[in-house]
Amino acid sequence: MQSGKLWKEYTPYYNDALQEMWEFCCQNPELYDPTLKSVTTWLDDYLKKRLRNFRDAKYRQQRREVSAMRTESGETTDPVATLPAHPDIQPVLDIWEKTLEWVETDPDQELCSACFRKRCQVNCQALILRRFPPETPWPAIAAEFNLTPSEAKDLPKVYNRKCLPLLRKFAISQGYVEEKNRLSRRKSS
Amino acid sequence: MIHKAQTPQEKSIPMPITQEAQQIAIGFANEQPTQQKALQVYLNTLAVCSVNNYLRIMDIPTDLTASDSWNPVVRLASDVADLWVVGMGRLECRPVQANQTRCRGDSNTKKLSAVAIPWTRSLPLIRN
């Protein structure tokens, strides 16, 4: 790629095609026959094939899309405008609002009982609220709670060890992510 | 925590930023309540996706959905840029400005290793 010898074109999907070409060619080197073509030509051929697929998919998508139509009386009607609003945006806003509400109310007292050492006021609820955007820097949090230098150093570690598991658990309980067993994980994408 | 980037730019591997990665990064950034957090999440996600794409080329199995960077709740409450490498552990993927030699990093969790990803806004490629 750095040599600049590969086929180049300025399409939005070029990098996606390039990625697929590298994945395929690096995982199937036995398909290359040096008696037929140079490595660059072999890579280029596959890259062009992937680009063609992306181009065809784009055209198919465009043909499926409904465009605005002009009626006999000259008015323009857009069939898309008559469809109900897409609900996808709401779950995105919900995640922030629901998480904030859960941390603020702490219904199971799980967050406020997870304390930093023996300092009960420095608990996961207090820490998560301060680490939510706009993120309060760790030294400012340490200063607010009058932590000693060694306590201040430990604070981010304790946050990761105690608070992140509670956040992960909440995400699973809300169905934002699936619970997984890391030992049996396989390549997903 | 600040770490010194170990790899000079000229020795890094250029990786294309795919449309797919950009769409994911924009989607995650749009979930954030502030612009600053949205930029942090956008760059972290591009870094994670680029390292993931490189590992895919190398046929090294990863699991994005097992990474904290893919968890919308953890993303809100922490500056996460990790990638779960199957059977190995958590790989830290941190974006770094092209003209900088240091990047942010989280030294507080047990990790496999860390990758610094220099980027520039104008370049269609990032390097890892």
PDB file of C-alpha atoms in Angstrom:
ATOM      1  CA  MET A   1       0.000   0.000   0.000  1.00  0.00           C
ATOM      2  CA  GLN A   2       2.873   2.376   0.855  1.00  0.00           C
ATOM      3  CA  SER A   3       4.509   1.745  -2.534  1.00  0.00           C
ATOM      4  CA  GLY A   4       1.530   3.360  -4.284  1.00  0.00           C
ATOM      5  CA  LYS A   5       1.443   0.561  -6.876  1.00  0.00           C
ATOM      6  CA  LEU A   6      -2.028  -0.679  -5.985  1.00  0.00           C
ATOM      7  CA  TRP A   7      -5.097   0.341  -7.980  1.00  0.00           C
ATOM      8  CA  LYS A   8      -6.519   3.563  -6.570  1.00  0.00           C
ATOM      9  CA  GLU A   9      -9.865   5.219  -7.123  1.00  0.00           C
ATOM     10  CA  TYR A  10     -11.715   7.892  -5.191  1.00  0.00           C
ATOM     11  CA  THR A  11     -14.948   6.199  -4.158  1.00  0.00           C
ATOM     12  CA  PRO A  12     -16.452   6.260  -0.639  1.00  0.00           C
ATOM     13  CA  TYR A  13     -16.191   2.476  -0.371  1.00  0.00           C
ATOM     14  CA  TYR A  14     -12.569   2.204  -1.608  1.00  0.00           C
ATOM     15  CA  ASN A  15     -11.102   1.620   1.882  1.00  0.00           C
ATOM     16  CA  ASP A  16     -13.726  -1.015   2.661  1.00  0.00           C
ATOM     17  CA  ALA A  17     -12.846  -2.860  -0.560  1.00  0.00           C
ATOM     18  CA  LEU A  18      -9.132  -2.512   0.261  1.00  0.00           C
ATOM     19  CA  GLN A  19      -9.699  -4.001   3.726  1.00  0.00           C
ATOM     20  CA  GLU A  20     -11.589  -6.978   2.235  1.00  0.00           C
ATOM     21  CA  MET A  21      -8.889  -7.488  -0.383  1.00  0.00           C
ATOM     22  CA  TRP A  22      -6.108  -7.593   2.277  1.00  0.00           C
ATOM     23  CA  GLU A  23      -8.123  -9.957   4.456  1.00  0.00           C
ATOM     24  CA  PHE A  24      -8.804 -12.342   1.581  1.00  0.00           C
ATOM     25  CA  CYS A  25      -5.350 -12.269  -0.017  1.00  0.00           C
ATOM     26  CA  CYS A  26      -3.395 -12.512   3.262  1.00  0.00           C
ATOM     27  CA  GLN A  27      -5.491 -15.470   4.367  1.00  0.00           C
ATOM     28  CA  ASN A  28      -5.355 -17.248   1.007  1.00  0.00           C
ATOM     29  CA  PRO A  29      -1.776 -16.848  -0.272  1.00  0.00           C
ATOM     30  CA  GLU A  30      -1.923 -20.335  -1.837  1.00  0.00           C
ATOM     31  CA  LEU A  31      -4.306 -18.919  -4.465  1.00  0.00           C
ATOM     32  CA  TYR A  32      -1.495 -16.813  -5.918  1.00  0.00           C
ATOM     33  CA  ASP A  33       0.195 -18.338  -8.940  1.00  0.00           C
ATOM     34  CA  PRO A  34       3.468 -16.533  -9.800  1.00  0.00           C
ATOM     35  CA  THR A  35       3.479 -18.096 -13.270  1.00  0.00           C
ATOM     36  CA  LEU A  36       0.263 -16.242 -14.157  1.00  0.00           C
ATOM     37  CA  LYS A  37       0.689 -12.711 -12.827  1.00  0.00           C
ATOM     38  CA  SER A  38       2.668 -10.457 -10.530  1.00  0.00           C
ATOM     39  CA  VAL A  39       1.619 -10.069  -6.884  1.00  0.00           C
ATOM     40  CA  THR A  40       0.445  -6.501  -7.535  1.00  0.00           C
ATOM     41  CA  THR A  41      -1.765  -7.634 -10.426  1.00  0.00           C
ATOM     42  CA  TRP A  42      -3.189 -10.429  -8.276  1.00  0.00           C
ATOM     43  CA  LEU A  43      -3.992  -7.962  -5.471  1.00  0.00           C
ATOM     44  CA  ASP A  44      -5.377  -5.439  -7.968  1.00  0.00           C
ATOM     45  CA  ASP A  45      -7.644  -8.043  -9.584  1.00  0.00           C
ATOM     46  CA  TYR A  46      -9.211  -8.931  -6.252  1.00  0.00           C
ATOM     47  CA  LEU A  47      -9.448  -5.279  -5.203  1.00  0.00           C
ATOM     48  CA  LYS A  48     -11.286  -4.408  -8.454  1.00  0.00           C
ATOM     49  CA  LYS A  49     -13.624  -7.340  -7.911  1.00  0.00           C
ATOM     50  CA  ARG A  50     -14.496  -6.066  -4.413  1.00  0.00           C
ATOM     51  CA  LEU A  51     -14.938  -2.521  -5.751  1.00  0.00           C
ATOM     52  CA  ARG A  52     -17.325  -3.863  -8.391  1.00  0.00           C
ATOM     53  CA  ASN A  53     -19.345  -5.609  -5.674  1.00  0.00           C
ATOM     54  CA  PHE A  54     -19.563  -2.413  -3.609  1.00  0.00           C
ATOM     55  CA  ARG A  55     -20.561  -0.412  -6.728  1.00  0.00           C
ATOM     56  CA  ASP A  56     -23.273  -2.946  -7.643  1.00  0.00           C
ATOM     57  CA  ALA A  57     -24.601  -2.947  -4.072  1.00  0.00           C
ATOM     58  CA  LYS A  58     -24.759   0.847  -4.152  1.00  0.00           C
ATOM     59  CA  TYR A  59     -26.721   0.843  -7.428  1.00  0.00           C
ATOM     60  CA  ARG A  60     -29.093  -1.808  -6.103  1.00  0.00           C
ATOM     61  CA  GLN A  61     -29.667   0.337  -3.006  1.00  0.00           C
ATOM     62  CA  GLN A  62     -30.311   3.437  -5.123  1.00  0.00           C
ATOM     63  CA  ARG A  63     -32.856   1.584  -7.269  1.00  0.00           C
ATOM     64  CA  ARG A  64     -34.693   0.461  -4.119  1.00  0.00           C
ATOM     65  CA  GLU A  65     -34.980   4.021  -2.789  1.00  0.00           C
ATOM     66  CA  VAL A  66     -38.194   5.869  -3.581  1.00  0.00           C
ATOM     67  CA  SER A  67     -37.712   9.347  -4.936  1.00  0.00           C
ATOM     68  CA  ALA A  68     -40.008  12.374  -4.884  1.00  0.00           C
ATOM     69  CA  MET A  69     -42.764  12.351  -7.515  1.00  0.00           C
ATOM     70  CA  ARG A  70     -44.535  15.201  -9.284  1.00  0.00           C
ATOM     71  CA  THR A  71     -48.337  14.905  -9.497  1.00  0.00           C
ATOM     72  CA  GLU A  72     -50.472  15.943 -12.499  1.00  0.00           C
ATOM     73  CA  SER A  73     -51.324  19.225 -10.815  1.00  0.00           C
ATOM     74  CA  GLY A  74     -47.636  20.046 -10.539  1.00  0.00           C
ATOM     75  CA  GLU A  75     -47.257  19.438  -6.788  1.00  0.00           C
ATOM     76  CA  THR A  76     -44.286  17.444  -5.547  1.00  0.00           C
ATOM     77  CA  THR A  77     -45.030  14.617  -3.144  1.00  0.00           C
ATOM     78  CA  ASP A  78     -42.325  12.865  -1.214  1.00  0.00           C
ATOM     79  CA  PRO A  79     -43.490   9.369  -0.182  1.00  0.00           C
ATOM     80  CA  VAL A  80     -40.791   9.272   2.518  1.00  0.00           C
ATOM     81  CA  ALA A  81     -42.299  12.333   4.215  1.00  0.00           C
ATOM     82  CA  THR A  82     -45.542  10.453   4.788  1.00  0.00           C
ATOM     83  CA  LEU A  83     -43.814   7.683   6.746  1.00  0.00           C
ATOM     84  CA  PRO A  84     -43.783   7.781  10.568  1.00  0.00           C
ATOM     85  CA  ALA A  85     -40.584   9.122  12.160  1.00  0.00           C
ATOM     86  CA  HIS A  86     -37.852   6.519  12.619  1.00  0.00           C
ATOM     87  CA  PRO A  87     -37.737   5.487  16.273  1.00  0.00           C
ATOM     88  CA  ASP A  88     -34.002   4.574  16.261  1.00  0.00           C
ATOM     89  CA  ILE A  89     -32.833   7.889  17.725  1.00  0.00           C
ATOM     90  CA  GLN A  90     -34.755   7.406  20.970  1.00  0.00           C
ATOM     91  CA  PRO A  91     -32.861   4.348  22.303  1.00  0.00           C
ATOM     92  CA  VAL A  92     -29.632   6.309  21.836  1.00  0.00           C
ATOM     93  CA  LEU A  93     -30.869   9.120  24.104  1.00  0.00           C
ATOM     94  CA  ASP A  94     -32.389   6.592  26.488  1.00  0.00           C
ATOM     95  CA  ILE A  95     -29.031   4.999  27.251  1.00  0.00           C
ATOM     96  CA  TRP A  96     -27.639   8.249  28.663  1.00  0.00           C
ATOM     97  CA  GLU A  97     -30.822   9.193  30.515  1.00  0.00           C
ATOM     98  CA  LYS A  98     -31.457   5.725  31.939  1.00  0.00           C
ATOM     99  CA  THR A  99     -27.851   5.283  33.039  1.00  0.00           C
ATOM    100  CA  LEU A 100     -27.808   8.712  34.698  1.00  0.00           C
ATOM    101  CA  GLU A 101     -31.094   7.970  36.460  1.00  0.00           C
ATOM    102  CA  TRP A 102     -29.829   4.580  37.652  1.00  0.00           C
ATOM    103  CA  VAL A 103     -26.632   6.093  39.067  1.00  0.00           C
ATOM    104  CA  GLU A 104     -28.454   9.007  40.711  1.00  0.00           C
ATOM    105  CA  THR A 105     -31.192   6.896  42.313  1.00  0.00           C
ATOM    106  CA  ASP A 106     -29.084   3.742  42.923  1.00  0.00           C
ATOM    107  CA  PRO A 107     -32.221   1.633  43.549  1.00  0.00           C
ATOM    108  CA  ASP A 108     -30.355  -1.396  44.947  1.00  0.00           C
ATOM    109  CA  GLN A 109     -27.870   0.686  47.002  1.00  0.00           C
ATOM    110  CA  GLU A 110     -25.217  -1.194  45.085  1.00  0.00           C
ATOM    111  CA  LEU A 111     -23.269   1.852  43.983  1.00  0.00           C
ATOM    112  CA  CYS A 112     -23.179   3.755  47.254  1.00  0.00           C
ATOM    113  CA  SER A 113     -22.172   0.659  49.209  1.00  0.00           C
ATOM    114  CA  ALA A 114     -19.123   0.050  46.985  1.00  0.00           C
ATOM    115  CA  CYS A 115     -16.676   2.237  48.892  1.00  0.00           C
ATOM    116  CA  PHE A 116     -13.099   3.289  48.280  1.00  0.00           C
ATOM    117  CA  ARG A 117     -11.099   1.793  51.157  1.00  0.00           C
ATOM    118  CA  LYS A 118     -12.862   2.899  54.357  1.00  0.00           C
ATOM    119  CA  ARG A 119     -14.052   6.217  52.985  1.00  0.00           C
ATOM    120  CA  CYS A 120     -17.767   5.715  52.490  1.00  0.00           C
ATOM    121  CA  GLN A 121     -18.346   9.092  50.856  1.00  0.00           C
ATOM    122  CA  VAL A 122     -15.972   8.046  48.044  1.00  0.00           C
ATOM    123  CA  ASN A 123     -18.210   5.355  46.600  1.00  0.00           C
ATOM    124  CA  CYS A 124     -19.059   4.201  43.076  1.00  0.00           C
ATOM    125  CA  GLN A 125     -22.102   6.458  42.856  1.00  0.00           C
ATOM    126  CA  ALA A 126     -20.039   9.560  43.700  1.00  0.00           C
ATOM    127  CA  LEU A 127     -17.210   8.519  41.388  1.00  0.00           C
ATOM    128  CA  ILE A 128     -19.351   7.557  38.371  1.00  0.00           C
ATOM    129  CA  LEU A 129     -21.312  10.824  38.590  1.00  0.00           C
ATOM    130  CA  ARG A 130     -18.022  12.722  38.486  1.00  0.00           C
ATOM    131  CA  ARG A 131     -16.609  10.635  35.632  1.00  0.00           C
ATOM    132  CA  PHE A 132     -19.701  11.139  33.463  1.00  0.00           C
ATOM    133  CA  PRO A 133     -19.272  13.874  30.830  1.00  0.00           C
ATOM    134  CA  PRO A 134     -17.941  16.459  31.384  1.00  0.00           C
ATOM    135  CA  GLU A 135     -15.350  14.139  32.962  1.00  0.00           C
ATOM    136  CA  THR A 136     -13.892  15.553  36.224  1.00  0.00           C
ATOM    137  CA  PRO A 137     -10.126  14.833  36.225  1.00  0.00           C
ATOM    138  CA  TRP A 138      -8.888  12.338  38.839  1.00  0.00           C
ATOM    139  CA  PRO A 139      -6.692  14.894  40.692  1.00  0.00           C
ATOM    140  CA  ALA A 140      -9.720  17.185  41.095  1.00  0.00           C
ATOM    141  CA  ILE A 141     -11.789  14.308  42.519  1.00  0.00           C
ATOM    142  CA  ALA A 142      -8.944  13.364  44.878  1.00  0.00           C
ATOM    143  CA  ALA A 143      -8.676  16.983  46.049  1.00  0.00           C
ATOM    144  CA  GLU A 144     -12.439  17.236  46.580  1.00  0.00           C
ATOM    145  CA  PHE A 145     -12.372  14.223  48.932  1.00  0.00           C
ATOM    146  CA  ASN A 146      -9.058  15.202  50.590  1.00  0.00           C
ATOM    147  CA  LEU A 147      -7.363  11.975  49.562  1.00  0.00           C
ATOM    148  CA  THR A 148      -3.726  11.353  50.433  1.00  0.00           C
ATOM    149  CA  PRO A 149      -1.261  11.086  47.479  1.00  0.00           C
ATOM    150  CA  SER A 150      -1.217   7.283  47.739  1.00  0.00           C
ATOM    151  CA  GLU A 151      -5.026   7.135  47.861  1.00  0.00           C
ATOM    152  CA  ALA A 152      -5.223   9.494  44.887  1.00  0.00           C
ATOM    153  CA  LYS A 153      -2.919   7.185  42.922  1.00  0.00           C
ATOM    154  CA  ASP A 154      -5.137   4.191  43.660  1.00  0.00           C
ATOM    155  CA  LEU A 155      -8.422   5.911  42.835  1.00  0.00           C
ATOM    156  CA  PRO A 156      -8.523   5.159  39.046  1.00  0.00           C
ATOM    157  CA  LYS A 157      -7.542   1.525  39.724  1.00  0.00           C
ATOM    158  CA  VAL A 158     -10.310   1.109  42.270  1.00  0.00           C
ATOM    159  CA  TYR A 159     -12.762   2.764  39.862  1.00  0.00           C
ATOM    160  CA  ASN A 160     -11.870   0.212  37.173  1.00  0.00           C
ATOM    161  CA  ARG A 161     -11.947  -2.689  39.604  1.00  0.00           C
ATOM    162  CA  LYS A 162     -15.124  -1.819  41.515  1.00  0.00           C
ATOM    163  CA  CYS A 163     -17.235   0.562  39.441  1.00  0.00           C
ATOM    164  CA  LEU A 164     -16.781  -0.701  35.863  1.00  0.00           C
ATOM    165  CA  PRO A 165     -18.122  -4.196  36.717  1.00  0.00           C
ATOM    166  CA  LEU A 166     -21.286  -2.548  38.089  1.00  0.00           C
ATOM    167  CA  LEU A 167     -21.659  -0.500  34.900  1.00  0.00           C
ATOM    168  CA  ARG A 168     -21.163  -3.639  32.789  1.00  0.00           C
ATOM    169  CA  LYS A 169     -23.791  -5.435  34.853  1.00  0.00           C
ATOM    170  CA  PHE A 170     -26.266  -2.583  34.366  1.00  0.00           C
ATOM    171  CA  ALA A 171     -25.660  -2.604  30.585  1.00  0.00           C
ATOM    172  CA  ILE A 172     -26.437  -6.346  30.512  1.00  0.00           C
ATOM    173  CA  SER A 173     -29.566  -5.902  32.664  1.00  0.00           C
ATOM    174  CA  GLN A 174     -30.862  -3.268  30.222  1.00  0.00           C
ATOM    175  CA  GLY A 175     -30.123  -5.446  27.198  1.00  0.00           C
ATOM    176  CA  TYR A 176     -27.566  -3.007  25.749  1.00  0.00           C
ATOM    177  CA  VAL A 177     -24.975  -5.795  25.583  1.00  0.00           C
ATOM    178  CA  GLU A 178     -25.047  -9.554  25.924  1.00  0.00           C
ATOM    179  CA  GLU A 179     -23.481 -11.419  28.791  1.00  0.00           C
ATOM    180  CA  LYS A 180     -20.505 -13.384  27.530  1.00  0.00           C
ATOM    181  CA  ASN A 181     -18.113 -15.988  28.685  1.00  0.00           C
ATOM    182  CA  ARG A 182     -14.728 -14.676  27.590  1.00  0.00           C
ATOM    183  CA  LEU A 183     -13.136 -18.128  27.571  1.00  0.00           C
ATOM    184  CA  SER A 184     -15.367 -19.339  24.755  1.00  0.00           C
ATOM    185  CA  ARG A 185     -15.281 -16.225  22.623  1.00  0.00           C
ATOM    186  CA  ARG A 186     -14.661 -16.473  18.918  1.00  0.00           C
ATOM    187  CA  LYS A 187     -14.000 -13.960  16.186  1.00  0.00           C
ATOM    188  CA  SER A 188     -17.210 -12.005  15.639  1.00  0.00           C
ATOM    189  CA  SER A 189     -16.557  -9.629  12.776  1.00  0.00           C
TER     190      SER A 189
ATOM    191  CA  MET B   1      -1.727   8.512  32.657  1.00  0.00           C
ATOM    192  CA  ILE B   2       0.734   9.583  29.948  1.00  0.00           C
ATOM    193  CA  HIS B   3       2.796   7.042  28.047  1.00  0.00           C
ATOM    194  CA  LYS B   4       5.564   7.622  25.596  1.00  0.00           C
ATOM    195  CA  ALA B   5       4.712   6.204  22.163  1.00  0.00           C
ATOM    196  CA  GLN B   6       7.263   3.537  21.336  1.00  0.00           C
ATOM    197  CA  THR B   7       6.844   3.285  17.587  1.00  0.00           C
ATOM    198  CA  PRO B   8       8.161   6.019  15.267  1.00  0.00           C
ATOM    199  CA  GLN B   9       5.667   6.999  12.601  1.00  0.00           C
ATOM    200  CA  GLU B  10       7.881   5.871   9.750  1.00  0.00           C
ATOM    201  CA  LYS B  11       7.909   2.336  11.131  1.00  0.00           C
ATOM    202  CA  SER B  12       4.129   2.183  11.574  1.00  0.00           C
ATOM    203  CA  ILE B  13       1.686   0.316   9.348  1.00  0.00           C
ATOM    204  CA  PRO B  14      -0.778   2.453   7.361  1.00  0.00           C
ATOM    205  CA  MET B  15      -4.359   1.246   7.668  1.00  0.00           C
ATOM    206  CA  PRO B  16      -7.338   2.471   5.659  1.00  0.00           C
ATOM    207  CA  ILE B  17     -10.217   3.918   7.658  1.00  0.00           C
ATOM    208  CA  THR B  18     -13.210   2.088   6.265  1.00  0.00           C
ATOM    209  CA  GLN B  19     -16.659   3.584   5.778  1.00  0.00           C
ATOM    210  CA  GLU B  20     -17.966   0.912   8.132  1.00  0.00           C
ATOM    211  CA  ALA B  21     -15.601   2.079  10.916  1.00  0.00           C
ATOM    212  CA  GLN B  22     -16.569   5.708  10.359  1.00  0.00           C
ATOM    213  CA  GLN B  23     -20.269   4.877  10.556  1.00  0.00           C
ATOM    214  CA  ILE B  24     -19.783   2.967  13.812  1.00  0.00           C
ATOM    215  CA  ALA B  25     -17.661   5.796  15.282  1.00  0.00           C
ATOM    216  CA  ILE B  26     -20.256   8.424  14.323  1.00  0.00           C
ATOM    217  CA  GLY B  27     -23.025   6.285  15.828  1.00  0.00           C
ATOM    218  CA  PHE B  28     -21.166   5.910  19.141  1.00  0.00           C
ATOM    219  CA  ALA B  29     -20.242   9.617  19.183  1.00  0.00           C
ATOM    220  CA  ASN B  30     -23.885  10.580  18.653  1.00  0.00           C
ATOM    221  CA  GLU B  31     -24.801   8.819  21.910  1.00  0.00           C
ATOM    222  CA  GLN B  32     -22.648  11.214  23.948  1.00  0.00           C
ATOM    223  CA  PRO B  33     -24.151  14.140  25.843  1.00  0.00           C
ATOM    224  CA  THR B  34     -21.266  16.588  25.203  1.00  0.00           C
ATOM    225  CA  GLN B  35     -19.222  17.470  22.133  1.00  0.00           C
ATOM    226  CA  GLN B  36     -15.893  16.855  23.872  1.00  0.00           C
ATOM    227  CA  LYS B  37     -16.959  13.378  24.941  1.00  0.00           C
ATOM    228  CA  ALA B  38     -18.305  12.729  21.418  1.00  0.00           C
ATOM    229  CA  LEU B  39     -14.877  13.542  19.922  1.00  0.00           C
ATOM    230  CA  GLN B  40     -13.128  11.303  22.469  1.00  0.00           C
ATOM    231  CA  VAL B  41     -15.481   8.410  21.671  1.00  0.00           C
ATOM    232  CA  TYR B  42     -15.220   9.021  17.888  1.00  0.00           C
ATOM    233  CA  LEU B  43     -11.398   8.846  17.898  1.00  0.00           C
ATOM    234  CA  ASN B  44     -11.252   5.933  20.343  1.00  0.00           C
ATOM    235  CA  THR B  45     -13.700   3.962  18.190  1.00  0.00           C
ATOM    236  CA  LEU B  46     -11.746   4.631  14.985  1.00  0.00           C
ATOM    237  CA  ALA B  47      -8.577   3.486  16.762  1.00  0.00           C
ATOM    238  CA  VAL B  48     -10.221   0.276  17.977  1.00  0.00           C
ATOM    239  CA  CYS B  49     -11.770  -0.459  14.550  1.00  0.00           C
ATOM    240  CA  SER B  50      -8.459   0.101  12.768  1.00  0.00           C
ATOM    241  CA  VAL B  51      -6.552  -2.252  15.049  1.00  0.00           C
ATOM    242  CA  ASN B  52      -9.402  -4.737  14.694  1.00  0.00           C
ATOM    243  CA  ASN B  53      -9.162  -4.502  10.893  1.00  0.00           C
ATOM    244  CA  TYR B  54      -5.406  -5.094  11.070  1.00  0.00           C
ATOM    245  CA  LEU B  55      -5.897  -8.162  13.286  1.00  0.00           C
ATOM    246  CA  ARG B  56      -8.558  -9.442  10.860  1.00  0.00           C
ATOM    247  CA  ILE B  57      -6.033  -9.233   8.029  1.00  0.00           C
ATOM    248  CA  MET B  58      -3.595 -11.179  10.227  1.00  0.00           C
ATOM    249  CA  ASP B  59      -6.392 -13.683  10.978  1.00  0.00           C
ATOM    250  CA  ILE B  60      -6.168 -13.042  14.720  1.00  0.00           C
ATOM    251  CA  PRO B  61      -9.635 -13.519  16.259  1.00  0.00           C
ATOM    252  CA  THR B  62     -11.108 -10.601  18.190  1.00  0.00           C
ATOM    253  CA  ASP B  63     -14.446  -9.907  19.820  1.00  0.00           C
ATOM    254  CA  LEU B  64     -15.546  -6.292  19.588  1.00  0.00           C
ATOM    255  CA  THR B  65     -18.748  -6.935  21.494  1.00  0.00           C
ATOM    256  CA  ALA B  66     -16.771  -8.209  24.494  1.00  0.00           C
ATOM    257  CA  SER B  67     -14.754  -4.986  24.663  1.00  0.00           C
ATOM    258  CA  ASP B  68     -15.613  -2.141  27.056  1.00  0.00           C
ATOM    259  CA  SER B  69     -15.317   0.241  24.102  1.00  0.00           C
ATOM    260  CA  TRP B  70     -18.383  -1.521  22.650  1.00  0.00           C
ATOM    261  CA  ASN B  71     -20.390  -1.157  25.873  1.00  0.00           C
ATOM    262  CA  PRO B  72     -22.539   2.011  25.695  1.00  0.00           C
ATOM    263  CA  VAL B  73     -22.748   2.386  29.482  1.00  0.00           C
ATOM    264  CA  VAL B  74     -19.020   1.938  30.161  1.00  0.00           C
ATOM    265  CA  ARG B  75     -18.269   4.315  27.255  1.00  0.00           C
ATOM    266  CA  LEU B  76     -20.274   7.035  29.015  1.00  0.00           C
ATOM    267  CA  ALA B  77     -18.506   6.665  32.356  1.00  0.00           C
ATOM    268  CA  SER B  78     -14.958   5.906  31.255  1.00  0.00           C
ATOM    269  CA  ASP B  79     -12.419   6.795  28.559  1.00  0.00           C
ATOM    270  CA  VAL B  80     -12.216   3.309  27.048  1.00  0.00           C
ATOM    271  CA  ALA B  81     -10.439   2.215  23.868  1.00  0.00           C
ATOM    272  CA  ASP B  82      -9.926  -1.508  24.326  1.00  0.00           C
ATOM    273  CA  LEU B  83     -10.219  -4.453  21.965  1.00  0.00           C
ATOM    274  CA  TRP B  84     -10.750  -7.980  23.227  1.00  0.00           C
ATOM    275  CA  VAL B  85      -8.360 -10.424  21.539  1.00  0.00           C
ATOM    276  CA  VAL B  86      -9.751 -13.941  21.836  1.00  0.00           C
ATOM    277  CA  GLY B  87      -7.695 -16.119  24.131  1.00  0.00           C
ATOM    278  CA  MET B  88      -5.243 -13.305  24.822  1.00  0.00           C
ATOM    279  CA  GLY B  89      -6.944 -10.424  26.628  1.00  0.00           C
ATOM    280  CA  ARG B  90      -7.578  -6.720  26.388  1.00  0.00           C
ATOM    281  CA  LEU B  91      -5.579  -4.677  23.866  1.00  0.00           C
ATOM    282  CA  GLU B  92      -5.480  -0.919  24.413  1.00  0.00           C
ATOM    283  CA  CYS B  93      -5.842   1.095  21.150  1.00  0.00           C
ATOM    284  CA  ARG B  94      -5.124   4.786  21.707  1.00  0.00           C
ATOM    285  CA  PRO B  95      -5.388   7.567  19.119  1.00  0.00           C
ATOM    286  CA  VAL B  96      -2.519  10.038  19.058  1.00  0.00           C
ATOM    287  CA  GLN B  97      -2.130  13.250  17.036  1.00  0.00           C
ATOM    288  CA  ALA B  98       0.323  12.741  14.165  1.00  0.00           C
ATOM    289  CA  ASN B  99       2.758  15.345  15.506  1.00  0.00           C
ATOM    290  CA  GLN B 100       2.720  14.028  19.079  1.00  0.00           C
ATOM    291  CA  THR B 101       4.927  11.379  20.652  1.00  0.00           C
ATOM    292  CA  ARG B 102       2.766  10.716  23.704  1.00  0.00           C
ATOM    293  CA  CYS B 103      -0.777   9.510  24.093  1.00  0.00           C
ATOM    294  CA  ARG B 104      -3.347   9.056  26.821  1.00  0.00           C
ATOM    295  CA  GLY B 105      -3.637   5.590  28.195  1.00  0.00           C
ATOM    296  CA  ASP B 106      -5.203   3.620  30.957  1.00  0.00           C
ATOM    297  CA  SER B 107      -2.544   1.888  33.031  1.00  0.00           C
ATOM    298  CA  ASN B 108      -5.008   0.836  35.674  1.00  0.00           C
ATOM    299  CA  THR B 109      -6.409  -2.314  34.133  1.00  0.00           C
ATOM    300  CA  LYS B 110      -4.713  -5.574  33.290  1.00  0.00           C
ATOM    301  CA  LYS B 111      -4.005  -5.533  29.583  1.00  0.00           C
ATOM    302  CA  LEU B 112      -2.334  -7.566  26.919  1.00  0.00           C
ATOM    303  CA  SER B 113      -0.553  -4.563  25.413  1.00  0.00           C
ATOM    304  CA  ALA B 114      -1.195  -1.141  23.934  1.00  0.00           C
ATOM    305  CA  VAL B 115      -1.140   0.280  20.405  1.00  0.00           C
ATOM    306  CA  ALA B 116      -0.746   3.990  19.639  1.00  0.00           C
ATOM    307  CA  ILE B 117      -2.525   5.141  16.485  1.00  0.00           C
ATOM    308  CA  PRO B 118      -1.267   8.419  15.008  1.00  0.00           C
ATOM    309  CA  TRP B 119      -3.882  10.182  12.913  1.00  0.00           C
ATOM    310  CA  THR B 120      -4.492  13.429  11.113  1.00  0.00           C
ATOM    311  CA  ARG B 121      -7.904  14.817  10.267  1.00  0.00           C
ATOM    312  CA  SER B 122      -6.955  15.422   6.650  1.00  0.00           C
ATOM    313  CA  LEU B 123      -5.471  12.002   5.880  1.00  0.00           C
ATOM    314  CA  PRO B 124      -7.681   9.167   4.673  1.00  0.00           C
ATOM    315  CA  LEU B 125      -5.306   6.728   6.381  1.00  0.00           C
ATOM    316  CA  ILE B 126      -4.364   6.200   9.959  1.00  0.00           C
ATOM    317  CA  ARG B 127      -1.342   4.285  11.130  1.00  0.00           C
ATOM    318  CA  ASN B 128      -1.040   1.723  13.873  1.00  0.00           C
TER     319      ASN B 128
END
